PDB file of C-alpha atoms in Angstrom:
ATOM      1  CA  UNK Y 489      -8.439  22.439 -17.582  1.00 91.00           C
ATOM      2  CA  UNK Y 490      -9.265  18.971 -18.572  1.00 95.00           C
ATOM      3  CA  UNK Y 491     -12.266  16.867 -16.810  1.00 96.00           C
ATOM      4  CA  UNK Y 492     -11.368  13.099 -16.877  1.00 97.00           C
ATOM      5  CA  UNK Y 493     -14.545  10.268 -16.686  1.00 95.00           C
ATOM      6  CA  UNK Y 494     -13.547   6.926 -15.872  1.00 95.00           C
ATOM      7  CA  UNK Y 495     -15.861   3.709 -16.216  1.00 95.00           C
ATOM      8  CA  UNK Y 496     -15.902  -0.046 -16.274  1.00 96.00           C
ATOM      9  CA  UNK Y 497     -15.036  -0.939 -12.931  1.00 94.00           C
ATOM     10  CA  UNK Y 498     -16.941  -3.454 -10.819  1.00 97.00           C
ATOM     11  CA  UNK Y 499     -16.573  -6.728  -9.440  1.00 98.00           C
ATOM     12  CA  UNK Y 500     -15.063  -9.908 -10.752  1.00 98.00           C
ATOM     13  CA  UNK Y 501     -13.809 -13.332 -10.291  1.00 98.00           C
ATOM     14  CA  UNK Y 502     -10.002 -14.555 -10.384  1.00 98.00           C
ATOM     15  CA  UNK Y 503      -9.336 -14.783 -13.757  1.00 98.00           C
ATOM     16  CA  UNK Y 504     -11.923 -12.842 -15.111  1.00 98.00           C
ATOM     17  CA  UNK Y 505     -11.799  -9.677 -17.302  1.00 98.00           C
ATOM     18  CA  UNK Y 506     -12.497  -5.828 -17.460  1.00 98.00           C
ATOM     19  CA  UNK Y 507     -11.962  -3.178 -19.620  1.00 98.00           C
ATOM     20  CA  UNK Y 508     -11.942   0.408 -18.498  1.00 98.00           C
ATOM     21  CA  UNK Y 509     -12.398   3.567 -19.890  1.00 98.00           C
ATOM     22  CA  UNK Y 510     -11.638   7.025 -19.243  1.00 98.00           C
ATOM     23  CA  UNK Y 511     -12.968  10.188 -21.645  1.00 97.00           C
ATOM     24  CA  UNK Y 512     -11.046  13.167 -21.480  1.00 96.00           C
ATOM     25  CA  UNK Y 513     -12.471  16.682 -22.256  1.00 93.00           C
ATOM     26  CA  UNK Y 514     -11.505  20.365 -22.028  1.00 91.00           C
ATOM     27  CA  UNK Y 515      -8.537  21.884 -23.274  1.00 87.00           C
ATOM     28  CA  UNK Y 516      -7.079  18.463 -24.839  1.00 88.00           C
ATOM     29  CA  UNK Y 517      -4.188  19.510 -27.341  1.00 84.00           C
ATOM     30  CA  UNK Y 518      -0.622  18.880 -28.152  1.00 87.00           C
ATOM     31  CA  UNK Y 519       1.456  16.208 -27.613  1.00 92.00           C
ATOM     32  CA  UNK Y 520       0.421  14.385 -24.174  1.00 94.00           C
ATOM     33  CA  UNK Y 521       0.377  10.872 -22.195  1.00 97.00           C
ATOM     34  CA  UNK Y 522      -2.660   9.093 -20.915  1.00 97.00           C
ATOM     35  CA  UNK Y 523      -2.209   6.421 -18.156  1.00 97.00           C
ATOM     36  CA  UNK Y 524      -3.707   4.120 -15.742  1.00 98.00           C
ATOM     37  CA  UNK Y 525      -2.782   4.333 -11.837  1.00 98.00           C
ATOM     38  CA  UNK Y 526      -3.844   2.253  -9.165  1.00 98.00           C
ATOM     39  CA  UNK Y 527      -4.066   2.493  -5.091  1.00 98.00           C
ATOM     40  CA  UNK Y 528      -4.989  -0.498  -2.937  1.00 96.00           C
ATOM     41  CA  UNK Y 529      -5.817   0.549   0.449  1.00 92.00           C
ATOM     42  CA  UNK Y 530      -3.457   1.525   2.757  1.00 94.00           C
ATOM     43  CA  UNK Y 531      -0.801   1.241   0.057  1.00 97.00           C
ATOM     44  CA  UNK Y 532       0.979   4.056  -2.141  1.00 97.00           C
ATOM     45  CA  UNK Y 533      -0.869   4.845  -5.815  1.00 98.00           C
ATOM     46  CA  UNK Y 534       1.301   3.032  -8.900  1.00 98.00           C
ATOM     47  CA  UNK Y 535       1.481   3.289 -12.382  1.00 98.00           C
ATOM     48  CA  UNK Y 536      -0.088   0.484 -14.223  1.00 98.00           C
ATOM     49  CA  UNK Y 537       0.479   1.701 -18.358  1.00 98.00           C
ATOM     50  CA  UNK Y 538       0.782   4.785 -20.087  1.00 98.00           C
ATOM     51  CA  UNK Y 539       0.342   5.529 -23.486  1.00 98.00           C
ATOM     52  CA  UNK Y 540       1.606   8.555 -25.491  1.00 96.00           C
ATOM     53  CA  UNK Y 541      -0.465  10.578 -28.063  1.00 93.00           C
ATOM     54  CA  UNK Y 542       1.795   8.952 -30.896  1.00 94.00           C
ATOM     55  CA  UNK Y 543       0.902   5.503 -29.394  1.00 95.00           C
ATOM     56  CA  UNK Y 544       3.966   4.393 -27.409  1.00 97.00           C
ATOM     57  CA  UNK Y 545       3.169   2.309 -24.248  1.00 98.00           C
ATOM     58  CA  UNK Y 546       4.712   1.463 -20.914  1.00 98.00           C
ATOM     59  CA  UNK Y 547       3.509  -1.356 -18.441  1.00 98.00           C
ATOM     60  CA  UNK Y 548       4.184  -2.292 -15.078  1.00 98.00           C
ATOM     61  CA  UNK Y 549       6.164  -5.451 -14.385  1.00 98.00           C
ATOM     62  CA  UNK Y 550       2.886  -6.745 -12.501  1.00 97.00           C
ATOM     63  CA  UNK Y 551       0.436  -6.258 -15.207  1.00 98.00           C
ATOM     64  CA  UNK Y 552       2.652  -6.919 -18.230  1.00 98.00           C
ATOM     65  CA  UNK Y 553       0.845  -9.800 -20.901  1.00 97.00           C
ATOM     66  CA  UNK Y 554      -2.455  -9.226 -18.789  1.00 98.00           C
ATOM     67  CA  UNK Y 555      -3.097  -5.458 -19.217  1.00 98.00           C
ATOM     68  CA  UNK Y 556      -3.448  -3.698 -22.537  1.00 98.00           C
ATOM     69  CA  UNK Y 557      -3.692  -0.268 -22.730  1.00 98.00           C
ATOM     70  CA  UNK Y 558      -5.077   1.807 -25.832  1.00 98.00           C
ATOM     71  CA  UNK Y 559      -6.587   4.926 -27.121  1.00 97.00           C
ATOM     72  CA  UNK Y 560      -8.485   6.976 -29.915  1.00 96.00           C
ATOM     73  CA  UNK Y 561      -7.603   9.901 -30.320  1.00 92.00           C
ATOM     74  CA  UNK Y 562     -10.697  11.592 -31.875  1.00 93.00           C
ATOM     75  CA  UNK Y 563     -12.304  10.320 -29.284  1.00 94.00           C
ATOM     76  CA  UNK Y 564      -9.701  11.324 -26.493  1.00 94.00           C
ATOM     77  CA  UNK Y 565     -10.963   7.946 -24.523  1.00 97.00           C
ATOM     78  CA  UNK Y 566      -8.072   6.039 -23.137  1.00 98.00           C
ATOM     79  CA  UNK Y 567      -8.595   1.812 -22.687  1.00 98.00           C
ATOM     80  CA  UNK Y 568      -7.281  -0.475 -20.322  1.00 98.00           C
ATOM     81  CA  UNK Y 569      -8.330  -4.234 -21.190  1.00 98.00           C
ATOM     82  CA  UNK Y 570      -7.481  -6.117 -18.028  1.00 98.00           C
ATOM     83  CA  UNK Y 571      -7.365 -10.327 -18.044  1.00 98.00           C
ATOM     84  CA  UNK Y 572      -6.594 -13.007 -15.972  1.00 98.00           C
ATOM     85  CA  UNK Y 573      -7.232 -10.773 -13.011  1.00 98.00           C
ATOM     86  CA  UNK Y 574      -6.184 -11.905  -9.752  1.00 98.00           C
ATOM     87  CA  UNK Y 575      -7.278 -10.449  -6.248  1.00 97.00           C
ATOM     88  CA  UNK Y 576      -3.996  -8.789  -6.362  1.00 96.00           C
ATOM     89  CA  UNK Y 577      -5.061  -6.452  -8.623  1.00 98.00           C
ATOM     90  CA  UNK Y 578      -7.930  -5.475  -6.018  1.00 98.00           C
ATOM     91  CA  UNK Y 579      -7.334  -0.799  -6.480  1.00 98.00           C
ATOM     92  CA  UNK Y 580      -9.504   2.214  -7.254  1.00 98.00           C
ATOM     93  CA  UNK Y 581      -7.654   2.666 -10.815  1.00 98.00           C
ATOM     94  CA  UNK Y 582      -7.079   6.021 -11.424  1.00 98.00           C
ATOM     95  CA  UNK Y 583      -6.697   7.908 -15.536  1.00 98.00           C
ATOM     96  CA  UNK Y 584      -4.191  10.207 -15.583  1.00 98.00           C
ATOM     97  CA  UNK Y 585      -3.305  13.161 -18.507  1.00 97.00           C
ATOM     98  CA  UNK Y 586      -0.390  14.599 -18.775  1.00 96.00           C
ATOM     99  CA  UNK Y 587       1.145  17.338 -21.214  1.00 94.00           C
ATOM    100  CA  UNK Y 588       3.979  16.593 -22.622  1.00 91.00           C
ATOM    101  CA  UNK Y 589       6.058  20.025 -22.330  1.00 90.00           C
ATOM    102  CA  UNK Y 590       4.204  21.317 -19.285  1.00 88.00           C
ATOM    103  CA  UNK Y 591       3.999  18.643 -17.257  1.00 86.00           C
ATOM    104  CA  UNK Y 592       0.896  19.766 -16.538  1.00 94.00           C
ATOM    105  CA  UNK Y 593      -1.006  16.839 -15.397  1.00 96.00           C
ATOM    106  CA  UNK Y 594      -4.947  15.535 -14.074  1.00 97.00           C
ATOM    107  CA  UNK Y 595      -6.550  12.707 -12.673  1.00 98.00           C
ATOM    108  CA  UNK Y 596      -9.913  10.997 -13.014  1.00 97.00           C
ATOM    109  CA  UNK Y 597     -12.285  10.544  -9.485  1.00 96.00           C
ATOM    110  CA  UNK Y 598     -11.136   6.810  -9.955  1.00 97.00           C
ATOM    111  CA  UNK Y 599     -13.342   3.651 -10.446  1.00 97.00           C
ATOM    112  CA  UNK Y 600     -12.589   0.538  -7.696  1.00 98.00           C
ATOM    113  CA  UNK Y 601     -11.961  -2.662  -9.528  1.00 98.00           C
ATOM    114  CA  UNK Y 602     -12.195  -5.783  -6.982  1.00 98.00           C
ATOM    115  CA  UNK Y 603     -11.299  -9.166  -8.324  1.00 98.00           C
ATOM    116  CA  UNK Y 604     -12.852 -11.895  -5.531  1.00 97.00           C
ATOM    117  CA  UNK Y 605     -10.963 -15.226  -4.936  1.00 90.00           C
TER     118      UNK Y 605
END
């Protein structure tokens, strides 16, 4: 099993900036993908970035030269600095880990981010 603790969410203006941050613990090993995933209400839940264990990243069109994902490994804390935030981006944002072989994957409880216009 692997427990997932996200934090950094709150409230912030248009244009503003937050970073989240999600620890993973348990039975962290081998080669595996960390990622960010957010649900507005109402609406389906949508990948925001991944990152793999070797450091390789993947954004969503939407977030793309706003959003920067990053990890440490010895730490096995994945980052997600967000800027110029727009009400848009208004979700509870969701860390995911996933094995790479498996598939076996987890998610965090969330943390709701709400950017205010």
């Amino acid at each position: 099993q692997v427990q997932l603790v996200e934090s950094g969410g709150g409230l912030v203006q248009t244009g503003g900036s937050l970073t989240l941050s999600c620890a993973a613990s348990g039975a962290i090993f081998g080669p595996n993908v960390m990622g960010w995933y957010r649900q507005a209400p109402g609406k389906q839940r949508d990948l925001v970035a991944t990152i793999t264990s070797g450091g390789r990243t993947n954004y969503a069109d939407a977030v793309l030269g706003r959003f920067t994902i990053s990890r440490d490994n010895a730490k096995n804390t994945v980052y997600l600095q967000m800027n110029s935030l727009k009400p848009e981006d208004t979700a509870v944002y969701y860390c995911k880990y996933s094995r790479t072989f498996s598939g076996d994957a987890y998610w965090g409880q969330g943390t709701q981010v709400t950017v205010s216009s």
